[in-house]
Coordinates of C-alpha atoms in Angstrom, one line a residue:
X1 CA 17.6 10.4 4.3
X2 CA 16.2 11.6 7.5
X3 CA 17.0 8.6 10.5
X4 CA 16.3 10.4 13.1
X5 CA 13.1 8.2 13.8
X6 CA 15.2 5.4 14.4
X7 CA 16.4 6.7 17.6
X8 CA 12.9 5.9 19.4
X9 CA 13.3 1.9 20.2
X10 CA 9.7 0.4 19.3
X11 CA 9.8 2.4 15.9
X12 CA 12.9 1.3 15.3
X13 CA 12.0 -2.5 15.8
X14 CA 9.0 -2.1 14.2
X15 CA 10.7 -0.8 11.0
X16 CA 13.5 -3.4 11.2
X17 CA 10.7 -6.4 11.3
X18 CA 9.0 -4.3 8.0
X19 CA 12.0 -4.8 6.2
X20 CA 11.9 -8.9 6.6
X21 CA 8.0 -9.1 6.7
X22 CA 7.5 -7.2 3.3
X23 CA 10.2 -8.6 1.6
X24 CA 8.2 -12.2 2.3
X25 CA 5.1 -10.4 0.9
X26 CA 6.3 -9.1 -2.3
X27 CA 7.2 -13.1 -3.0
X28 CA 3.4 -13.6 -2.6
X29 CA 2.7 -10.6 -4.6
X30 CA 4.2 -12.4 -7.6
X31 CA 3.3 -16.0 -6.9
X32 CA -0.7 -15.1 -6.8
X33 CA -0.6 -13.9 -10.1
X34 CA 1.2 -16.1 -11.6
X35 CA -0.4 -19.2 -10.4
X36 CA -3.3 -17.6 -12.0
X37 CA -2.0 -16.7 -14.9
X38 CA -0.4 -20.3 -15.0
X39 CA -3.7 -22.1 -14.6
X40 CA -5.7 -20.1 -16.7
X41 CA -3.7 -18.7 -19.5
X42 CA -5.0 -15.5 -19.0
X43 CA -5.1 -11.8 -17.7
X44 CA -8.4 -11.4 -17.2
X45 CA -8.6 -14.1 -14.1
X46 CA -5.5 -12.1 -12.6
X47 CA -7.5 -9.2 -12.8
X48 CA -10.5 -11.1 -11.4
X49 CA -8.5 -11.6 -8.4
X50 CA -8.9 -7.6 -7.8
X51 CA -12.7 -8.6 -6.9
X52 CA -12.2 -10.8 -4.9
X53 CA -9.3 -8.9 -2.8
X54 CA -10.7 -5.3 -3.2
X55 CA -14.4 -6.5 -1.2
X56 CA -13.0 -7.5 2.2
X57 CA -10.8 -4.6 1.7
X58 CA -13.7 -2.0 1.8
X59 CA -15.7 -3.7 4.1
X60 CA -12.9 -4.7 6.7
X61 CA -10.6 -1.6 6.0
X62 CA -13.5 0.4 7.1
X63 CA -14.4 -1.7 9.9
X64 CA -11.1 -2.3 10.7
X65 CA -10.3 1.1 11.3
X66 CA -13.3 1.6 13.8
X67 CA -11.9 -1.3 15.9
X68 CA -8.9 0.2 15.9
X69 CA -10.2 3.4 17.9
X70 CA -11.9 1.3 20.2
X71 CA -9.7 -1.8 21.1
X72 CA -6.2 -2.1 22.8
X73 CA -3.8 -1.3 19.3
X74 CA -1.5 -4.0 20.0
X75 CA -3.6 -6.8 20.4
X76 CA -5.3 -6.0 17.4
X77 CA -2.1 -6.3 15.7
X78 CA -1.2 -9.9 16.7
X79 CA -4.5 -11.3 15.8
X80 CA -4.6 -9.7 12.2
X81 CA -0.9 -10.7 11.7
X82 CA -1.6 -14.5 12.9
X83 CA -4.5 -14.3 10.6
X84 CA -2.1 -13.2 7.8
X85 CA -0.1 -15.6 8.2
X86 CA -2.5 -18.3 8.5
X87 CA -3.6 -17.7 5.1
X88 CA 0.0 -17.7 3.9
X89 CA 0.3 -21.3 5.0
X90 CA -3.0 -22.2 3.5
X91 CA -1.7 -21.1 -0.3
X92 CA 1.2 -22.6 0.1
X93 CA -0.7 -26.1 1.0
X94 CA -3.0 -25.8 -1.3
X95 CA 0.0 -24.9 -4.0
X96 CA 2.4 -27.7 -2.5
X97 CA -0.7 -30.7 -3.0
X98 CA -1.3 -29.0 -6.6
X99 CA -5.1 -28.5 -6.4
X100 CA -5.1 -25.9 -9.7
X101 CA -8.0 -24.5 -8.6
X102 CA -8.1 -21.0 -9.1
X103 CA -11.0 -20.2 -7.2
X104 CA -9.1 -22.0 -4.2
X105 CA -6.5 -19.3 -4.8
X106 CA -9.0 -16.5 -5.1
X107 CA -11.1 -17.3 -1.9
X108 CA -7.8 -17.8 0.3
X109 CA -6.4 -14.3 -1.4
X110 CA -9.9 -12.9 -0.3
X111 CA -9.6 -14.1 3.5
X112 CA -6.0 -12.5 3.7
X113 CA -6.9 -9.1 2.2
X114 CA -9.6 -9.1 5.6
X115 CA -6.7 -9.6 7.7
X116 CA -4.8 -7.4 6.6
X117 CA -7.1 -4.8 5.9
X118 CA -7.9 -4.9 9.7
X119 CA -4.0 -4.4 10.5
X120 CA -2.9 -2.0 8.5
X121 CA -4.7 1.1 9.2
X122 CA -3.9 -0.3 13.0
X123 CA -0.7 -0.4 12.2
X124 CA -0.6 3.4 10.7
X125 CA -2.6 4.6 13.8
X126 CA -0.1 3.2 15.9
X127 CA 2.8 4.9 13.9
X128 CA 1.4 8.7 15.8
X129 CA 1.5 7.0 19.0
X130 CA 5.0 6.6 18.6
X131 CA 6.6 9.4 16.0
X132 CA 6.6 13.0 17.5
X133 CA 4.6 14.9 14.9
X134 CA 7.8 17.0 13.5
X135 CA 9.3 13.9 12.5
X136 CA 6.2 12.5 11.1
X137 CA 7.0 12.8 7.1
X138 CA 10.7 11.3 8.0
X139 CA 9.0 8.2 9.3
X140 CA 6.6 8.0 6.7
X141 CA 10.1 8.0 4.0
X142 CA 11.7 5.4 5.8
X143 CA 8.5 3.2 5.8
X144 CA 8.1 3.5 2.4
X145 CA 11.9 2.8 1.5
X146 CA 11.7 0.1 3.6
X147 CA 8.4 -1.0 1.7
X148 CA 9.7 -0.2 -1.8
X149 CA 13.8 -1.7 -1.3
X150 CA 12.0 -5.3 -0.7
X151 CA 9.8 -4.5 -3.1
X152 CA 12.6 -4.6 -5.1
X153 CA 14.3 -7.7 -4.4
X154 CA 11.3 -9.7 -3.7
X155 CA 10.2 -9.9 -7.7
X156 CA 13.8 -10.3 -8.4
X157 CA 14.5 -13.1 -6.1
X158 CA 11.1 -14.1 -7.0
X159 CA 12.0 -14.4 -10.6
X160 CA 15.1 -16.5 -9.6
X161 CA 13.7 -18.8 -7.3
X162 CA 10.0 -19.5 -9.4
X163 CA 12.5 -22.2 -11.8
X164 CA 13.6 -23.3 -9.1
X165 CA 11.2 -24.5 -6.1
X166 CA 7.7 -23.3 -7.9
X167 CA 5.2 -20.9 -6.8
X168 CA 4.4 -22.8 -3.5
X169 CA 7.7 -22.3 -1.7
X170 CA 7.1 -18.6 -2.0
X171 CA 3.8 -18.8 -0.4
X172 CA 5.9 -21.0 2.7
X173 CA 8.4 -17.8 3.2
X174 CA 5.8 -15.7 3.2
X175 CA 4.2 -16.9 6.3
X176 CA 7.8 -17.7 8.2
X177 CA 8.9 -14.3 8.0
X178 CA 5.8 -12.7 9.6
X179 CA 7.2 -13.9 12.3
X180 CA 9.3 -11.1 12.4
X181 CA 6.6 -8.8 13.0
X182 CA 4.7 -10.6 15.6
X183 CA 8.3 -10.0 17.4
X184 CA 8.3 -6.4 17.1
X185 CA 3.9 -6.2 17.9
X186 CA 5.0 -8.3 21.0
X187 CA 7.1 -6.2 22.3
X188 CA 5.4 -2.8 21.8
X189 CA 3.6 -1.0 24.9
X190 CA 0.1 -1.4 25.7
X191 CA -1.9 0.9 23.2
X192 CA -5.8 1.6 25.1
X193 CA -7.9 4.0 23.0
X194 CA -7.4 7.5 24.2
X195 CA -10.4 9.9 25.9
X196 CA -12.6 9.6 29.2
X197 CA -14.5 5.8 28.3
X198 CA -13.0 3.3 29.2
X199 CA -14.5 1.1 26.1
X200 CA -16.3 2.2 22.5
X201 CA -18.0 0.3 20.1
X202 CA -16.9 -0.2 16.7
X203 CA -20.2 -0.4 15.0
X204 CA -21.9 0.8 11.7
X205 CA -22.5 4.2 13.3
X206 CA -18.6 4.9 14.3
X207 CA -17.6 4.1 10.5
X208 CA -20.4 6.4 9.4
X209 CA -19.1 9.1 12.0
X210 CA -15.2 8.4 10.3
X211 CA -16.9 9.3 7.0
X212 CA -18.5 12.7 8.7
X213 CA -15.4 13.8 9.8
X214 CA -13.8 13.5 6.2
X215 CA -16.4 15.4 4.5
X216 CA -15.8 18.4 7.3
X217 CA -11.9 18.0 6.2
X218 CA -11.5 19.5 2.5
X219 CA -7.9 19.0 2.3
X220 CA -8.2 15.4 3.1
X221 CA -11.1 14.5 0.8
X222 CA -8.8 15.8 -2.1
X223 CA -5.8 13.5 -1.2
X224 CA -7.7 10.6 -0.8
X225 CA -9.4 11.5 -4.5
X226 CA -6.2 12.5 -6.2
X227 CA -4.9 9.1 -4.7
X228 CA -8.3 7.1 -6.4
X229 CA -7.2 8.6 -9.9
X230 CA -3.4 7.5 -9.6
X231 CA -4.1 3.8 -8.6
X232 CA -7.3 2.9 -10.5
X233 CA -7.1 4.6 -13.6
X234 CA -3.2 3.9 -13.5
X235 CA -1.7 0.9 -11.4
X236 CA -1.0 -1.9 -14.4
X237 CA 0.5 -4.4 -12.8
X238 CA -2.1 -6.7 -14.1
X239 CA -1.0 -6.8 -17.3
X240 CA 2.5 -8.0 -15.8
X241 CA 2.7 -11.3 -16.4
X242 CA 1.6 -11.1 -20.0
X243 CA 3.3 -8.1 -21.4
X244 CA 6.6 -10.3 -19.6
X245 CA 5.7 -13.1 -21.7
X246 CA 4.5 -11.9 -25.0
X247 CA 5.5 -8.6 -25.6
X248 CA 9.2 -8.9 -23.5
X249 CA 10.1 -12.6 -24.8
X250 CA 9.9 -14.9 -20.9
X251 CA 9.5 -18.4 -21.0
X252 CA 6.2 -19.6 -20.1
X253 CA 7.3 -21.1 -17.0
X254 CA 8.4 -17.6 -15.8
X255 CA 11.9 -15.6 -15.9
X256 CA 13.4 -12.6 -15.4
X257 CA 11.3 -9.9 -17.3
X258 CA 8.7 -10.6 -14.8
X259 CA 10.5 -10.1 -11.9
X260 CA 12.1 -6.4 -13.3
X261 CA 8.6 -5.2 -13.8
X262 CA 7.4 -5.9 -10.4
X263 CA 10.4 -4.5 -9.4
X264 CA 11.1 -1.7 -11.1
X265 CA 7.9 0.8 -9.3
X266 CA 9.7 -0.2 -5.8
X267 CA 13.0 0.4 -6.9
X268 CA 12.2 3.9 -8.1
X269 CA 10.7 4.5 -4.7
X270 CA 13.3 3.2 -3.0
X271 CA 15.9 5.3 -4.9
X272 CA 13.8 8.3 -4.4
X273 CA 13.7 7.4 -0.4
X274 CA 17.1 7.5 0.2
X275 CA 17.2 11.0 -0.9
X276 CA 14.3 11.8 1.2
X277 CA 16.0 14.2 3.6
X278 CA 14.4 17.1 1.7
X279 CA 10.7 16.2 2.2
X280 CA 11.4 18.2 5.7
X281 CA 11.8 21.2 3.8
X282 CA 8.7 21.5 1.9
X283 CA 5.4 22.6 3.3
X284 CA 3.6 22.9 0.5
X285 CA 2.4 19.2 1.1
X286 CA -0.8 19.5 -1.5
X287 CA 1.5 20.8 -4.3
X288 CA 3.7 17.9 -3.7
X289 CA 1.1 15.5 -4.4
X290 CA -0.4 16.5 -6.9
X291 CA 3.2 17.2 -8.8
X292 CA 3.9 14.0 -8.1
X293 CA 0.6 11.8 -9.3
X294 CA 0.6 14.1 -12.8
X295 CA 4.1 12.1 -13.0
X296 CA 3.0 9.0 -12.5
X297 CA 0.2 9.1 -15.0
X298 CA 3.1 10.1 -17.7
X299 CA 4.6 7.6 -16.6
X300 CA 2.5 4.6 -16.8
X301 CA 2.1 5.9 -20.7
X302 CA 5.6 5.6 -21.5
X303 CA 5.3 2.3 -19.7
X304 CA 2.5 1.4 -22.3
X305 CA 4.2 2.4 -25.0
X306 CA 7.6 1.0 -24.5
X307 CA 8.9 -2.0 -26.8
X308 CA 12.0 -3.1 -24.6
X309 CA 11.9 -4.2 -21.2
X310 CA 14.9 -1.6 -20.5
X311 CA 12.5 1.3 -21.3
X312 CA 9.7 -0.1 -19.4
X313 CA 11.9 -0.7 -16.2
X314 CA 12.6 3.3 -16.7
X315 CA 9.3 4.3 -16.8
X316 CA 7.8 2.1 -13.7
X317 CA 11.2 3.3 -11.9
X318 CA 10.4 7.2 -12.7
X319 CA 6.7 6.3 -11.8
X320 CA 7.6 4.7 -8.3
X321 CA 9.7 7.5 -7.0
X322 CA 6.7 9.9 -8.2
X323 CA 4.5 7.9 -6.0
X324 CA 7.3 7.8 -3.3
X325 CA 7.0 11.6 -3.3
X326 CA 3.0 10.8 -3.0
X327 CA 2.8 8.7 -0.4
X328 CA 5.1 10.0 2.3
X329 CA 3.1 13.4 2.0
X330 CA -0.2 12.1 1.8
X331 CA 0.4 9.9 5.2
X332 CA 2.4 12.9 6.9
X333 CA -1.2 15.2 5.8
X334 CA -3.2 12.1 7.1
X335 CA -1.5 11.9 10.8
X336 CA -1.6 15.2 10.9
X337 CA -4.9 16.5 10.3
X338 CA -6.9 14.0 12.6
X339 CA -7.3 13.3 15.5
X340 CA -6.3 10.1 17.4
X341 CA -9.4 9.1 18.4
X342 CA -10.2 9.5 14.6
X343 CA -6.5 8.0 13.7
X344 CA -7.8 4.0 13.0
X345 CA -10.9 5.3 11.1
X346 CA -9.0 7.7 9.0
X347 CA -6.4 4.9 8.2
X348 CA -8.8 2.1 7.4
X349 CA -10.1 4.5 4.7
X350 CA -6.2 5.5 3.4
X351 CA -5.9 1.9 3.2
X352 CA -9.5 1.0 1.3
X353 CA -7.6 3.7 -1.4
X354 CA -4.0 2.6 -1.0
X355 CA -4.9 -0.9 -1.2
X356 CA -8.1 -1.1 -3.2
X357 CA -7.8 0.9 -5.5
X358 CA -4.8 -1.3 -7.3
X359 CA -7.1 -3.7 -7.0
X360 CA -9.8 -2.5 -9.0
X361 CA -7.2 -1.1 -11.4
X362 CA -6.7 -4.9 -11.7
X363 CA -9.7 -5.7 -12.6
X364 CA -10.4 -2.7 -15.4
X365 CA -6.2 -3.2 -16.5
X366 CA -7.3 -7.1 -16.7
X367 CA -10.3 -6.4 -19.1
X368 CA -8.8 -4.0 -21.2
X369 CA -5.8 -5.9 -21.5
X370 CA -7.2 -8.8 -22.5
X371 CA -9.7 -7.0 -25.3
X372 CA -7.3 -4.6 -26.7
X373 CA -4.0 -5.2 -25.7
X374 CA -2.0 -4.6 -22.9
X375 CA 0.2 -1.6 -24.0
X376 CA -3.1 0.3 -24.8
X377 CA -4.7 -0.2 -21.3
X378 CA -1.2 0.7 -19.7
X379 CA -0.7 4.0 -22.0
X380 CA -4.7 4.7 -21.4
X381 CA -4.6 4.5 -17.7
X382 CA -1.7 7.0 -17.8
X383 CA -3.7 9.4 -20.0
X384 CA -6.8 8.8 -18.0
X385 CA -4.5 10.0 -15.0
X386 CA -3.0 13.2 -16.2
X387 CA -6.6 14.5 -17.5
X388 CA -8.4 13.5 -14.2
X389 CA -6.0 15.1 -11.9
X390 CA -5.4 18.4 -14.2
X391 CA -9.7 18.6 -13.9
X392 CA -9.6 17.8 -9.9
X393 CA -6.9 20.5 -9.1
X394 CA -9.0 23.3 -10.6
X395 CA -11.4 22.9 -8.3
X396 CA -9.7 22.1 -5.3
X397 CA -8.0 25.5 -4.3
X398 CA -7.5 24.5 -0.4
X399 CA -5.8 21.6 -1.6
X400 CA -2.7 23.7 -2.8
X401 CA -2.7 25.7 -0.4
X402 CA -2.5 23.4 2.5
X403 CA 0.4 24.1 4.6
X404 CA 2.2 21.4 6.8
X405 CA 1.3 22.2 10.6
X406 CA 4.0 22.2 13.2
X407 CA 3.9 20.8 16.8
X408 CA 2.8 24.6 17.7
X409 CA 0.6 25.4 14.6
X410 CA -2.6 23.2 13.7
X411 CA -3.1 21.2 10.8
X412 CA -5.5 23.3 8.3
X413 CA -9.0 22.0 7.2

């Protein structure tokens, strides 16, 4: 792995707080589901959860991304982050007093998703302001490692803890380790929007303008497209918590086959990342990705088809370090090719299809699932993925051969 991004200080404390911040989120990521799936009985109102998660993060990721070019980055950042973890608190009151309420759960899980959907493409943006462009698909390896290694542990001490304190506790770490990360905002520099006005508006118009300057940019309209096939046709972490409990034998209370499938997707990313030292070498970014998401889709179908919880571990794992390989090139391509006064725009929309588009695959792996059976929509979605990205490549031609700019060569359109 490459470290060198480490040496600059505020990265460094901003990828140290990541590590404690999205291990307390990947608790959460279990617990919503499974309080769900506890109160109801069902997959289909764990997928329903994708609605009400995957609005606010349209509307506010887009939004979000506007404000971001035209308000101070770091301030920004600590209200979305006390916002996230406000909501954290709020789910863990309302699972500590045992309201069973699932639209409590769903309405609270909405307000969060606004949040954060505000914060993260300012948190991406800022990511340029810091990282010299060379060392730009480094950085993007070690976020995701960091991402993907407590992605790992989360589900499993998720899994291990669920017996023991109940869904609400999770919710309760959650919020005290963002603290963490308001540290690390805190201490960053001053971050103004960049360009002769002192002030912009971040209005209907300026999101309109983001979506303008993606349609004059081929190579990035095909990344974020090739990214919409992988997630929503193939993300099926919906069907977790039943496939753990009726086709791989857990108790209904919860136990450890639901923790290794939310697991095993981060741990092949974060086995993938610690070999990452040769994503420096390839400059063929477009070929990368699309490699990489024809992987995942043949992945998620041995995932559908598997009858041990050994074989599906193996396939989310091989899966995870495909979209690894994905995601550190598609973010390197996405700081590189824009602007920064374009930076929070073009983020809020990689974060509409990073972050929604699981959560619509939640809602169409939910309702599938629960008509035909949760190993067919897992194998499907895999199939659907392979055949929808074979048919995009063929007509995208500037997509493969997009070469990775250097700090004296522009990005290509």
């Amino acid at each position: 792995m490459d470290t060198e991004p480490l040496g600059i200080p505020d990265f460094r404390r901003l990828w140290l707080s990541g590590i404690v911040t999205a291990l307390g989120s990947q608790l959460a990521t279990v617990a919503v589901p499974k309080q769900l799936f506890d109160l109801t009985g069902s997959s289909a109102w764990v997928g329903l959860a994708g609605a009400f998660a995957v609005v606010p993060l349209i509307v506010f990721g887009l939004w979000g991304g506007a404000i971001a070019d035209a308000v101070d980055r770091r301030k920004l950042l600590l209200v979305t982050n006390v916002g996230v973890a406000l909501t954290s608190v709020l789910l863990w009151g309302q699972a500590a007093v045992g309201m069973n309420s699932p639209w409590t759960v769903l309405v609270l899980l909405g307000v969060q998703q606004a949040f954060f959907a505000v914060n993260m493409p300012t948190r991406s943006a800022v990511l340029a302001r810091l990282v010299p462009l060379r060392l730009m698909p480094s950085a993007q390896a070690l976020n995701t490692t960091t991402f993907s290694t407590s992605a790992v542990f989360g589900p499993l001490l998720a899994g291990v803890l669920l017996p023991l304190v109940g869904v609400s506790t999770l919710f309760l770490i959650d919020a005290i380790a963002l603290t963490a990360t308001l540290w690390a905002v805190f201490r960053l520099p001053a971050m103004p929007p960049v360009g002769d006005s002192p002030s912009r508006r971040a209005g209907l118009r300026e999101v309109i303008d983001g979506f303008r300057y993606v349609a004059t940019r081929s190579v990035l309209l095909a990344s974020f497209l090739l990214d919409i096939i992988a997630m929503v046709a193939g993300m099926p972490r919906a069907l977790f918590p039943e496939m753990a409990e009726r086709t791989f034998g857990d108790p209904p209370g919860g136990g450890p086959a639901l923790g290794l499938l939310y697991a095993a997707i981060p741990l092949g990313a974060a086995v993938c990342g610690l070999f990452s030292g040769w994503f420096m070498r390839v400059e063929r970014h477009g070929v990368a990705i699309a490699v990489s998401v024809v992987a995942w889709g043949v992945a998620m179908i041995g995932f559908g088809l598997s009858g041990s919880v050994w074989w599906a571990v193996a396939f989310l794992a091989f899966g995870g370090a495909a979209d690894m390989v994905s995601m550190a090139f598609r973010g390197a391509m996405l700081q590189a090719a824009v602007t920064d006064d374009m930076r929070g725009r073009m983020q809020g929309m990689f974060t509409v299809v990073v972050a929604g588009g699981p959560r619509v695959a939640d809602m169409l792996h939910g309702a599938v699932g629960a008509s035909a059976g949760a190993g067919v929509a897992a194998a499907g979605g895999g199939v659907l993925v392979v055949v929808l990205t074979v048919v995009a490549v063929l007509f995208l031609p500037a997509f493969w051969r997009y070469v990775a700019p250097s700090e004296e060569k522009p990005a290509q359109r």
